[in-house]
Amino acid sequence: MSEQHPEPQPGPDTPGKPDEPGNPAPDGASPEDVDRSRLFPRVTSFRFRRGTLTPGQQRNWDTLWPQLGQDLEIGRDRIPQPQLDIAGLFGREAPTVLEVGSGTGVSTAAMATDEPGVNTIAVEVYKPGLAQLLGLIDRGGLTNVRLIRGDAMVVLTELIAPGTLDGVRVFFPDPWPKSRHHKRRFLQSGTIELIADRLRPGGILHIATDHADYAVWIAEILATQDRDRPHVIPLTTDSPLSLTRPTTKFEGRAEREGRRVNEFVYTRPLEDG
Ligand SMILES: C[S@@+](CC[C@H](N)C(=O)[O-])C[C@H]1O[C@@H](n2cnc3c(N)ncnc32)[C@H](O)[C@@H]1O
């Protein structure tokens, strides 16, 4: 898979420095960015921006990405990809969690450290974030994380077989607060159904957001799922997976600014229907 896309950046309207995932990009996309956006066949939960690696990140990328990462092409003419051989990817059979939008990988690395028996697939479009996660993996000696650079919708749709994931984590998805951007939110009814379908029965969907309006939106789509289709229900028993997230810089800022973090822990029922 080739390195053919400009760096996608997360949505606007989220606070923070412009060089971090989840933060606003400067105004004025280049003509190339605009053209690329037009090429993409659907509305995405991220937008295209260039991202530059620091020399240290570039070193991580050059040495570790070939072993631990894979690029998924983005664009209208991309060729659909075959499903992942997860056991082959990790060299073992183990419970597997997919994290959507791993950002700089702080939660990913911390949870992977706490759960050495769990395989983690981190999906992110933001290259500097993935490079930072490579650094955390290297420093922590982690062997249970693999990275995919691409759209998590495409990963879930094409690369993941139904009923295979033990968990899906979506921590602080871009809120896209303006009404006209709500269609860009990653979590929609269709996404929840897709995630439910990719979870094995008993698998866990763990969502966290500090955006009050997005939390209401998520609660609403979780409450109005079609029970005749793959769906998730609130988890009422102990979780087979860790639910303990570290406090990331992003979350720390939310707390300081008085934004409450809402968590949703759901499970695919053992018997659908
Ligand atoms: C607000 S940040 C949160 C990052 C991280 N989860 C955390 O808690 O710090 C959301 C991240 O999701 C990524 N993202 C948004 N849509 C995505 C998609 N469809 N596929 C992969 N990553 C996506 C963005 O690039 C961004 O890094």
PDB file of C-alpha atoms and ligand atoms in Angstrom:
ATOM      1  CA  MET A   1       0.000   0.000   0.000  1.00  0.00           C
ATOM      2  CA  SER A   2       1.489   3.316  -0.997  1.00  0.00           C
ATOM      3  CA  GLU A   3       2.114   6.553   0.825  1.00  0.00           C
ATOM      4  CA  GLN A   4      -0.120   8.609  -1.406  1.00  0.00           C
ATOM      5  CA  HIS A   5      -2.220  10.786   0.825  1.00  0.00           C
ATOM      6  CA  PRO A   6      -1.569  14.146   2.390  1.00  0.00           C
ATOM      7  CA  GLU A   7      -1.727  14.059   6.133  1.00  0.00           C
ATOM      8  CA  PRO A   8      -5.335  13.924   7.342  1.00  0.00           C
ATOM      9  CA  GLN A   9      -6.076  16.011  10.403  1.00  0.00           C
ATOM     10  CA  PRO A  10      -8.943  15.743  12.808  1.00  0.00           C
ATOM     11  CA  GLY A  11     -11.931  17.958  12.797  1.00  0.00           C
ATOM     12  CA  PRO A  12     -12.056  21.618  13.595  1.00  0.00           C
ATOM     13  CA  ASP A  13     -13.484  23.188  16.709  1.00  0.00           C
ATOM     14  CA  THR A  14     -11.638  21.045  19.205  1.00  0.00           C
ATOM     15  CA  PRO A  15      -9.355  22.922  21.565  1.00  0.00           C
ATOM     16  CA  GLY A  16      -5.574  22.784  21.788  1.00  0.00           C
ATOM     17  CA  LYS A  17      -2.385  23.347  19.863  1.00  0.00           C
ATOM     18  CA  PRO A  18      -2.522  23.008  16.082  1.00  0.00           C
ATOM     19  CA  ASP A  19       0.108  20.261  15.999  1.00  0.00           C
ATOM     20  CA  GLU A  20      -1.826  17.767  18.076  1.00  0.00           C
ATOM     21  CA  PRO A  21      -4.555  15.415  17.023  1.00  0.00           C
ATOM     22  CA  GLY A  22      -7.962  16.658  17.994  1.00  0.00           C
ATOM     23  CA  ASN A  23      -6.918  20.250  17.579  1.00  0.00           C
ATOM     24  CA  PRO A  24      -7.986  22.884  15.091  1.00  0.00           C
ATOM     25  CA  ALA A  25      -5.982  23.146  11.930  1.00  0.00           C
ATOM     26  CA  PRO A  26      -5.040  26.622  10.759  1.00  0.00           C
ATOM     27  CA  ASP A  27      -7.489  28.262   8.396  1.00  0.00           C
ATOM     28  CA  GLY A  28      -7.056  27.899   4.668  1.00  0.00           C
ATOM     29  CA  ALA A  29      -6.525  24.448   3.232  1.00  0.00           C
ATOM     30  CA  SER A  30      -4.092  24.328   0.340  1.00  0.00           C
ATOM     31  CA  PRO A  31      -5.583  23.706  -3.119  1.00  0.00           C
ATOM     32  CA  GLU A  32      -4.125  20.198  -2.978  1.00  0.00           C
ATOM     33  CA  ASP A  33      -5.915  19.484   0.315  1.00  0.00           C
ATOM     34  CA  VAL A  34      -9.194  20.674  -1.159  1.00  0.00           C
ATOM     35  CA  ASP A  35      -8.726  18.551  -4.247  1.00  0.00           C
ATOM     36  CA  ARG A  36      -7.994  15.479  -2.139  1.00  0.00           C
ATOM     37  CA  SER A  37     -11.102  16.082  -0.042  1.00  0.00           C
ATOM     38  CA  ARG A  38     -13.178  16.206  -3.189  1.00  0.00           C
ATOM     39  CA  LEU A  39     -11.673  12.954  -4.383  1.00  0.00           C
ATOM     40  CA  PHE A  40     -12.743  11.108  -1.282  1.00  0.00           C
ATOM     41  CA  PRO A  41     -16.038   9.348  -1.882  1.00  0.00           C
ATOM     42  CA  ARG A  42     -17.782  10.066   1.410  1.00  0.00           C
ATOM     43  CA  VAL A  43     -17.897  12.501   4.254  1.00  0.00           C
ATOM     44  CA  THR A  44     -15.132  11.610   6.681  1.00  0.00           C
ATOM     45  CA  SER A  45     -14.682  12.128  10.415  1.00  0.00           C
ATOM     46  CA  PHE A  46     -11.268  13.670   9.716  1.00  0.00           C
ATOM     47  CA  ARG A  47      -9.957  16.108   7.177  1.00  0.00           C
ATOM     48  CA  PHE A  48      -6.812  16.243   5.159  1.00  0.00           C
ATOM     49  CA  ARG A  49      -3.835  18.145   6.512  1.00  0.00           C
ATOM     50  CA  ARG A  50      -0.133  17.774   6.239  1.00  0.00           C
ATOM     51  CA  GLY A  51       1.751  16.597   9.312  1.00  0.00           C
ATOM     52  CA  THR A  52       5.474  16.875   9.745  1.00  0.00           C
ATOM     53  CA  LEU A  53       7.480  14.423  11.824  1.00  0.00           C
ATOM     54  CA  THR A  54      10.178  15.583  14.224  1.00  0.00           C
ATOM     55  CA  PRO A  55      13.577  13.976  13.589  1.00  0.00           C
ATOM     56  CA  GLY A  56      12.926  11.539  16.482  1.00  0.00           C
ATOM     57  CA  GLN A  57       9.516  10.613  15.133  1.00  0.00           C
ATOM     58  CA  GLN A  58      11.014  10.128  11.688  1.00  0.00           C
ATOM     59  CA  ARG A  59      13.590   7.734  13.159  1.00  0.00           C
ATOM     60  CA  ASN A  60      10.791   5.763  14.865  1.00  0.00           C
ATOM     61  CA  TRP A  61       8.884   5.730  11.627  1.00  0.00           C
ATOM     62  CA  ASP A  62      11.814   4.506   9.560  1.00  0.00           C
ATOM     63  CA  THR A  63      12.775   1.733  11.960  1.00  0.00           C
ATOM     64  CA  LEU A  64       9.497   0.557  13.462  1.00  0.00           C
ATOM     65  CA  TRP A  65       6.735   1.290  10.992  1.00  0.00           C
ATOM     66  CA  PRO A  66       7.801  -1.460   8.553  1.00  0.00           C
ATOM     67  CA  GLN A  67       7.505  -4.025  11.380  1.00  0.00           C
ATOM     68  CA  LEU A  68       4.457  -2.742  13.239  1.00  0.00           C
ATOM     69  CA  GLY A  69       2.456  -0.581  10.891  1.00  0.00           C
ATOM     70  CA  GLN A  70       0.552  -0.686   7.695  1.00  0.00           C
ATOM     71  CA  ASP A  71      -0.826   2.023   5.449  1.00  0.00           C
ATOM     72  CA  LEU A  72      -4.278   1.908   4.032  1.00  0.00           C
ATOM     73  CA  GLU A  73      -4.777   3.975   0.931  1.00  0.00           C
ATOM     74  CA  ILE A  74      -7.323   6.752   1.046  1.00  0.00           C
ATOM     75  CA  GLY A  75      -9.086   7.840  -2.106  1.00  0.00           C
ATOM     76  CA  ARG A  76     -11.767   7.040  -4.623  1.00  0.00           C
ATOM     77  CA  ASP A  77      -9.686   4.587  -6.605  1.00  0.00           C
ATOM     78  CA  ARG A  78      -8.347   2.599  -3.687  1.00  0.00           C
ATOM     79  CA  ILE A  79      -8.507  -1.149  -4.035  1.00  0.00           C
ATOM     80  CA  PRO A  80     -10.517  -2.929  -1.330  1.00  0.00           C
ATOM     81  CA  GLN A  81      -8.213  -4.779   1.036  1.00  0.00           C
ATOM     82  CA  PRO A  82      -8.436  -8.377   2.234  1.00  0.00           C
ATOM     83  CA  GLN A  83      -9.355  -9.153   5.839  1.00  0.00           C
ATOM     84  CA  LEU A  84      -6.523  -9.095   8.352  1.00  0.00           C
ATOM     85  CA  ASP A  85      -5.032 -12.323   9.621  1.00  0.00           C
ATOM     86  CA  ILE A  86      -4.982 -11.082  13.206  1.00  0.00           C
ATOM     87  CA  ALA A  87      -3.239 -14.121  14.687  1.00  0.00           C
ATOM     88  CA  GLY A  88      -0.591 -13.869  11.960  1.00  0.00           C
ATOM     89  CA  LEU A  89      -0.177 -10.137  12.546  1.00  0.00           C
ATOM     90  CA  PHE A  90       0.543 -10.610  16.265  1.00  0.00           C
ATOM     91  CA  GLY A  91       2.067 -14.065  16.055  1.00  0.00           C
ATOM     92  CA  ARG A  92      -0.407 -15.382  18.578  1.00  0.00           C
ATOM     93  CA  GLU A  93      -4.086 -16.043  19.259  1.00  0.00           C
ATOM     94  CA  ALA A  94      -5.250 -13.578  21.924  1.00  0.00           C
ATOM     95  CA  PRO A  95      -8.207 -11.320  22.659  1.00  0.00           C
ATOM     96  CA  THR A  96      -8.016  -8.390  20.269  1.00  0.00           C
ATOM     97  CA  VAL A  97      -9.061  -4.778  20.741  1.00  0.00           C
ATOM     98  CA  LEU A  98      -9.274  -2.155  18.016  1.00  0.00           C
ATOM     99  CA  GLU A  99      -8.852   1.490  18.988  1.00  0.00           C
ATOM    100  CA  VAL A 100     -10.400   4.074  16.689  1.00  0.00           C
ATOM    101  CA  GLY A 101      -8.431   7.332  16.470  1.00  0.00           C
ATOM    102  CA  SER A 102      -5.562   6.511  18.810  1.00  0.00           C
ATOM    103  CA  GLY A 103      -4.201  10.075  18.586  1.00  0.00           C
ATOM    104  CA  THR A 104      -0.743  10.265  20.126  1.00  0.00           C
ATOM    105  CA  GLY A 105      -1.203   6.762  21.566  1.00  0.00           C
ATOM    106  CA  VAL A 106      -0.977   7.643  25.252  1.00  0.00           C
ATOM    107  CA  SER A 107      -4.050   5.572  26.170  1.00  0.00           C
ATOM    108  CA  THR A 108      -3.122   2.871  23.690  1.00  0.00           C
ATOM    109  CA  ALA A 109       0.336   2.345  25.163  1.00  0.00           C
ATOM    110  CA  ALA A 110      -0.819   2.555  28.785  1.00  0.00           C
ATOM    111  CA  MET A 111      -3.635   0.057  28.292  1.00  0.00           C
ATOM    112  CA  ALA A 112      -1.413  -2.272  26.258  1.00  0.00           C
ATOM    113  CA  THR A 113       1.106  -2.175  29.105  1.00  0.00           C
ATOM    114  CA  ASP A 114      -1.616  -3.105  31.596  1.00  0.00           C
ATOM    115  CA  GLU A 115      -2.937  -5.873  29.342  1.00  0.00           C
ATOM    116  CA  PRO A 116       0.011  -7.817  27.925  1.00  0.00           C
ATOM    117  CA  GLY A 117      -2.344 -10.674  27.058  1.00  0.00           C
ATOM    118  CA  VAL A 118      -4.455  -8.489  24.774  1.00  0.00           C
ATOM    119  CA  ASN A 119      -3.633  -7.613  21.157  1.00  0.00           C
ATOM    120  CA  THR A 120      -4.261  -3.958  20.299  1.00  0.00           C
ATOM    121  CA  ILE A 121      -4.789  -2.586  16.810  1.00  0.00           C
ATOM    122  CA  ALA A 122      -4.457   1.213  16.841  1.00  0.00           C
ATOM    123  CA  VAL A 123      -6.087   2.957  13.899  1.00  0.00           C
ATOM    124  CA  GLU A 124      -5.284   6.593  13.228  1.00  0.00           C
ATOM    125  CA  VAL A 125      -4.958   8.867  10.218  1.00  0.00           C
ATOM    126  CA  TYR A 126      -2.571  11.310  11.887  1.00  0.00           C
ATOM    127  CA  LYS A 127       0.980  10.268  11.080  1.00  0.00           C
ATOM    128  CA  PRO A 128       2.811  12.230  13.823  1.00  0.00           C
ATOM    129  CA  GLY A 129       0.468  10.602  16.382  1.00  0.00           C
ATOM    130  CA  LEU A 130       1.285   7.146  15.081  1.00  0.00           C
ATOM    131  CA  ALA A 131       4.989   8.039  15.177  1.00  0.00           C
ATOM    132  CA  GLN A 132       4.618   9.061  18.824  1.00  0.00           C
ATOM    133  CA  LEU A 133       2.911   5.776  19.585  1.00  0.00           C
ATOM    134  CA  LEU A 134       5.824   3.949  17.940  1.00  0.00           C
ATOM    135  CA  GLY A 135       8.121   5.763  20.378  1.00  0.00           C
ATOM    136  CA  LEU A 136       5.983   4.691  23.350  1.00  0.00           C
ATOM    137  CA  ILE A 137       5.953   1.108  22.096  1.00  0.00           C
ATOM    138  CA  ASP A 138       9.724   1.168  21.708  1.00  0.00           C
ATOM    139  CA  ARG A 139      10.414   2.694  25.111  1.00  0.00           C
ATOM    140  CA  GLY A 140       7.893   0.383  26.821  1.00  0.00           C
ATOM    141  CA  GLY A 141       9.134  -2.748  25.048  1.00  0.00           C
ATOM    142  CA  LEU A 142       5.543  -3.480  24.006  1.00  0.00           C
ATOM    143  CA  THR A 143       4.965  -6.416  21.699  1.00  0.00           C
ATOM    144  CA  ASN A 144       1.158  -6.378  21.671  1.00  0.00           C
ATOM    145  CA  VAL A 145       0.379  -3.293  19.546  1.00  0.00           C
ATOM    146  CA  ARG A 146       0.034  -2.992  15.773  1.00  0.00           C
ATOM    147  CA  LEU A 147      -0.812   0.204  13.923  1.00  0.00           C
ATOM    148  CA  ILE A 148      -2.872   0.994  10.878  1.00  0.00           C
ATOM    149  CA  ARG A 149      -2.725   4.386   9.209  1.00  0.00           C
ATOM    150  CA  GLY A 150      -6.084   4.854   7.578  1.00  0.00           C
ATOM    151  CA  ASP A 151      -9.771   5.475   8.025  1.00  0.00           C
ATOM    152  CA  ALA A 152     -11.190   3.350  10.834  1.00  0.00           C
ATOM    153  CA  MET A 153     -14.460   3.026   8.892  1.00  0.00           C
ATOM    154  CA  VAL A 154     -12.579   1.329   6.093  1.00  0.00           C
ATOM    155  CA  VAL A 155     -10.598  -0.813   8.529  1.00  0.00           C
ATOM    156  CA  LEU A 156     -13.755  -2.015  10.262  1.00  0.00           C
ATOM    157  CA  THR A 157     -15.602  -2.565   6.981  1.00  0.00           C
ATOM    158  CA  GLU A 158     -12.899  -4.332   4.984  1.00  0.00           C
ATOM    159  CA  LEU A 159     -10.137  -5.600   7.246  1.00  0.00           C
ATOM    160  CA  ILE A 160     -12.058  -6.967  10.204  1.00  0.00           C
ATOM    161  CA  ALA A 161     -14.182 -10.095   9.898  1.00  0.00           C
ATOM    162  CA  PRO A 162     -17.590 -10.190  11.600  1.00  0.00           C
ATOM    163  CA  GLY A 163     -17.586 -11.459  15.173  1.00  0.00           C
ATOM    164  CA  THR A 164     -13.831 -11.274  15.698  1.00  0.00           C
ATOM    165  CA  LEU A 165     -13.045  -8.341  17.995  1.00  0.00           C
ATOM    166  CA  ASP A 166     -13.090  -8.585  21.784  1.00  0.00           C
ATOM    167  CA  GLY A 167     -13.231  -4.834  22.137  1.00  0.00           C
ATOM    168  CA  VAL A 168     -13.513  -1.540  20.306  1.00  0.00           C
ATOM    169  CA  ARG A 169     -12.323   1.666  21.971  1.00  0.00           C
ATOM    170  CA  VAL A 170     -13.303   5.136  20.819  1.00  0.00           C
ATOM    171  CA  PHE A 171     -11.755   7.709  23.131  1.00  0.00           C
ATOM    172  CA  PHE A 172     -12.527  11.383  22.581  1.00  0.00           C
ATOM    173  CA  PRO A 173     -13.706  11.192  18.982  1.00  0.00           C
ATOM    174  CA  ASP A 174     -13.732  14.563  17.225  1.00  0.00           C
ATOM    175  CA  PRO A 175     -17.024  16.190  18.258  1.00  0.00           C
ATOM    176  CA  TRP A 176     -17.643  18.237  15.099  1.00  0.00           C
ATOM    177  CA  PRO A 177     -19.840  20.576  17.158  1.00  0.00           C
ATOM    178  CA  LYS A 178     -21.505  22.583  14.380  1.00  0.00           C
ATOM    179  CA  SER A 179     -24.833  21.146  13.229  1.00  0.00           C
ATOM    180  CA  ARG A 180     -23.797  21.172   9.602  1.00  0.00           C
ATOM    181  CA  HIS A 181     -20.789  19.005  10.531  1.00  0.00           C
ATOM    182  CA  HIS A 182     -22.672  16.407  12.564  1.00  0.00           C
ATOM    183  CA  LYS A 183     -22.648  14.091   9.564  1.00  0.00           C
ATOM    184  CA  ARG A 184     -18.874  13.950  10.009  1.00  0.00           C
ATOM    185  CA  ARG A 185     -19.080  12.507  13.505  1.00  0.00           C
ATOM    186  CA  PHE A 186     -17.540   9.046  13.563  1.00  0.00           C
ATOM    187  CA  LEU A 187     -20.252   7.648  15.787  1.00  0.00           C
ATOM    188  CA  GLN A 188     -23.475   7.313  13.818  1.00  0.00           C
ATOM    189  CA  SER A 189     -26.165   4.618  13.899  1.00  0.00           C
ATOM    190  CA  GLY A 190     -24.483   2.780  11.025  1.00  0.00           C
ATOM    191  CA  THR A 191     -21.089   2.865  12.742  1.00  0.00           C
ATOM    192  CA  ILE A 192     -22.500   1.410  15.943  1.00  0.00           C
ATOM    193  CA  GLU A 193     -24.107  -1.402  13.946  1.00  0.00           C
ATOM    194  CA  LEU A 194     -20.827  -2.027  12.100  1.00  0.00           C
ATOM    195  CA  ILE A 195     -18.879  -2.128  15.368  1.00  0.00           C
ATOM    196  CA  ALA A 196     -21.470  -4.455  16.929  1.00  0.00           C
ATOM    197  CA  ASP A 197     -21.159  -6.758  13.938  1.00  0.00           C
ATOM    198  CA  ARG A 198     -17.344  -6.873  14.198  1.00  0.00           C
ATOM    199  CA  LEU A 199     -17.463  -7.610  17.949  1.00  0.00           C
ATOM    200  CA  ARG A 200     -17.765 -11.177  19.054  1.00  0.00           C
ATOM    201  CA  PRO A 201     -20.765 -11.856  21.302  1.00  0.00           C
ATOM    202  CA  GLY A 202     -19.712 -10.583  24.724  1.00  0.00           C
ATOM    203  CA  GLY A 203     -17.242  -8.122  23.160  1.00  0.00           C
ATOM    204  CA  ILE A 204     -16.982  -4.637  24.625  1.00  0.00           C
ATOM    205  CA  LEU A 205     -17.552  -1.211  23.072  1.00  0.00           C
ATOM    206  CA  HIS A 206     -15.954   1.491  25.239  1.00  0.00           C
ATOM    207  CA  ILE A 207     -16.530   5.127  24.308  1.00  0.00           C
ATOM    208  CA  ALA A 208     -15.399   8.258  26.155  1.00  0.00           C
ATOM    209  CA  THR A 209     -16.189  11.853  25.258  1.00  0.00           C
ATOM    210  CA  ASP A 210     -15.832  15.164  27.042  1.00  0.00           C
ATOM    211  CA  HIS A 211     -18.206  16.896  24.663  1.00  0.00           C
ATOM    212  CA  ALA A 212     -21.659  17.213  26.251  1.00  0.00           C
ATOM    213  CA  ASP A 213     -23.603  17.468  22.996  1.00  0.00           C
ATOM    214  CA  TYR A 214     -21.760  14.525  21.432  1.00  0.00           C
ATOM    215  CA  ALA A 215     -22.500  12.513  24.598  1.00  0.00           C
ATOM    216  CA  VAL A 216     -26.232  13.188  24.161  1.00  0.00           C
ATOM    217  CA  TRP A 217     -25.930  12.212  20.485  1.00  0.00           C
ATOM    218  CA  ILE A 218     -24.136   8.965  21.366  1.00  0.00           C
ATOM    219  CA  ALA A 219     -26.660   8.109  24.091  1.00  0.00           C
ATOM    220  CA  GLU A 220     -29.444   8.661  21.581  1.00  0.00           C
ATOM    221  CA  ILE A 221     -28.022   6.414  18.871  1.00  0.00           C
ATOM    222  CA  LEU A 222     -27.237   3.714  21.428  1.00  0.00           C
ATOM    223  CA  ALA A 223     -30.823   3.911  22.729  1.00  0.00           C
ATOM    224  CA  THR A 224     -32.427   3.738  19.292  1.00  0.00           C
ATOM    225  CA  GLN A 225     -30.558   0.792  17.782  1.00  0.00           C
ATOM    226  CA  ASP A 226     -32.456  -1.731  15.700  1.00  0.00           C
ATOM    227  CA  ARG A 227     -32.518  -4.811  17.930  1.00  0.00           C
ATOM    228  CA  ASP A 228     -33.081  -7.035  14.871  1.00  0.00           C
ATOM    229  CA  ARG A 229     -29.653  -5.986  13.582  1.00  0.00           C
ATOM    230  CA  PRO A 230     -26.225  -6.352  15.228  1.00  0.00           C
ATOM    231  CA  HIS A 231     -26.365  -4.100  18.285  1.00  0.00           C
ATOM    232  CA  VAL A 232     -24.848  -3.491  21.697  1.00  0.00           C
ATOM    233  CA  ILE A 233     -26.434  -3.258  25.133  1.00  0.00           C
ATOM    234  CA  PRO A 234     -25.161  -1.670  28.355  1.00  0.00           C
ATOM    235  CA  LEU A 235     -22.625  -3.861  30.136  1.00  0.00           C
ATOM    236  CA  THR A 236     -24.064  -4.898  33.479  1.00  0.00           C
ATOM    237  CA  THR A 237     -21.432  -7.451  34.496  1.00  0.00           C
ATOM    238  CA  ASP A 238     -17.686  -7.181  35.109  1.00  0.00           C
ATOM    239  CA  SER A 239     -15.781  -6.297  31.970  1.00  0.00           C
ATOM    240  CA  PRO A 240     -13.464  -8.941  30.526  1.00  0.00           C
ATOM    241  CA  LEU A 241     -11.260  -6.046  29.341  1.00  0.00           C
ATOM    242  CA  SER A 242      -9.675  -3.229  31.285  1.00  0.00           C
ATOM    243  CA  LEU A 243     -11.787  -0.088  31.362  1.00  0.00           C
ATOM    244  CA  THR A 244      -9.069   1.958  33.043  1.00  0.00           C
ATOM    245  CA  ARG A 245      -7.830   4.762  30.842  1.00  0.00           C
ATOM    246  CA  PRO A 246      -4.914   6.967  31.817  1.00  0.00           C
ATOM    247  CA  THR A 247      -5.639  10.679  32.064  1.00  0.00           C
ATOM    248  CA  THR A 248      -4.276  11.994  28.797  1.00  0.00           C
ATOM    249  CA  LYS A 249      -3.126  15.547  28.224  1.00  0.00           C
ATOM    250  CA  PHE A 250      -6.267  16.004  26.188  1.00  0.00           C
ATOM    251  CA  GLU A 251      -8.475  14.742  29.015  1.00  0.00           C
ATOM    252  CA  GLY A 252      -6.576  16.732  31.635  1.00  0.00           C
ATOM    253  CA  ARG A 253      -7.364  19.869  29.678  1.00  0.00           C
ATOM    254  CA  ALA A 254     -11.053  18.914  29.543  1.00  0.00           C
ATOM    255  CA  GLU A 255     -11.090  18.475  33.306  1.00  0.00           C
ATOM    256  CA  ARG A 256      -9.380  21.812  33.910  1.00  0.00           C
ATOM    257  CA  GLU A 257     -11.913  23.497  31.660  1.00  0.00           C
ATOM    258  CA  GLY A 258     -14.753  21.858  33.576  1.00  0.00           C
ATOM    259  CA  ARG A 259     -15.898  19.507  30.840  1.00  0.00           C
ATOM    260  CA  ARG A 260     -17.217  16.244  32.221  1.00  0.00           C
ATOM    261  CA  VAL A 261     -16.110  12.988  30.648  1.00  0.00           C
ATOM    262  CA  ASN A 262     -18.983  10.676  29.740  1.00  0.00           C
ATOM    263  CA  GLU A 263     -18.180   6.994  29.299  1.00  0.00           C
ATOM    264  CA  PHE A 264     -20.283   4.388  27.547  1.00  0.00           C
ATOM    265  CA  VAL A 265     -19.488   0.723  28.155  1.00  0.00           C
ATOM    266  CA  TYR A 266     -21.627  -1.562  26.026  1.00  0.00           C
ATOM    267  CA  THR A 267     -21.436  -5.185  24.989  1.00  0.00           C
ATOM    268  CA  ARG A 268     -22.648  -7.280  22.096  1.00  0.00           C
ATOM    269  CA  PRO A 269     -25.249  -9.587  23.628  1.00  0.00           C
ATOM    270  CA  LEU A 270     -24.363 -13.278  23.761  1.00  0.00           C
ATOM    271  CA  GLU A 271     -27.555 -13.981  21.846  1.00  0.00           C
ATOM    272  CA  ASP A 272     -28.533 -11.315  19.304  1.00  0.00           C
ATOM    273  CA  GLY A 273     -32.188 -10.393  19.022  1.00  0.00           C
TER     274      GLY A 273
HETATM  275  C1  LIG B   1      -9.796  14.202  19.477  1.00  0.00           C
HETATM  276  S1  LIG B   1      -8.603  13.066  18.954  1.00  0.00           S
HETATM  277  C2  LIG B   1      -8.499  11.914  20.311  1.00  0.00           C
HETATM  278  C3  LIG B   1      -7.271  11.083  20.264  1.00  0.00           C
HETATM  279  C4  LIG B   1      -7.129  10.021  21.362  1.00  0.00           C
HETATM  280  N1  LIG B   1      -8.155   8.995  21.243  1.00  0.00           N
HETATM  281  C5  LIG B   1      -7.130  10.625  22.750  1.00  0.00           C
HETATM  282  O1  LIG B   1      -7.998  10.278  23.542  1.00  0.00           O
HETATM  283  O2  LIG B   1      -6.253  11.443  23.033  1.00  0.00           O
HETATM  284  C6  LIG B   1      -9.493  12.104  17.733  1.00  0.00           C
HETATM  285  C7  LIG B   1      -8.565  11.346  16.819  1.00  0.00           C
HETATM  286  O3  LIG B   1      -9.336  10.526  15.950  1.00  0.00           O
HETATM  287  C8  LIG B   1      -8.694  10.508  14.681  1.00  0.00           C
HETATM  288  N2  LIG B   1      -9.712  10.118  13.712  1.00  0.00           N
HETATM  289  C9  LIG B   1     -10.850  10.776  13.412  1.00  0.00           C
HETATM  290  N3  LIG B   1     -11.562  10.083  12.517  1.00  0.00           N
HETATM  291  C10 LIG B   1     -10.858   8.965  12.239  1.00  0.00           C
HETATM  292  C11 LIG B   1     -11.073   7.860  11.377  1.00  0.00           C
HETATM  293  N4  LIG B   1     -12.179   7.770  10.646  1.00  0.00           N
HETATM  294  N5  LIG B   1     -10.155   6.892  11.318  1.00  0.00           N
HETATM  295  C12 LIG B   1      -9.013   6.972  12.082  1.00  0.00           C
HETATM  296  N6  LIG B   1      -8.757   7.989  12.918  1.00  0.00           N
HETATM  297  C13 LIG B   1      -9.667   8.978  13.001  1.00  0.00           C
HETATM  298  C14 LIG B   1      -8.166  11.896  14.509  1.00  0.00           C
HETATM  299  O4  LIG B   1      -7.098  11.945  13.589  1.00  0.00           O
HETATM  300  C15 LIG B   1      -7.720  12.247  15.920  1.00  0.00           C
HETATM  301  O5  LIG B   1      -6.373  11.919  16.145  1.00  0.00           O
END
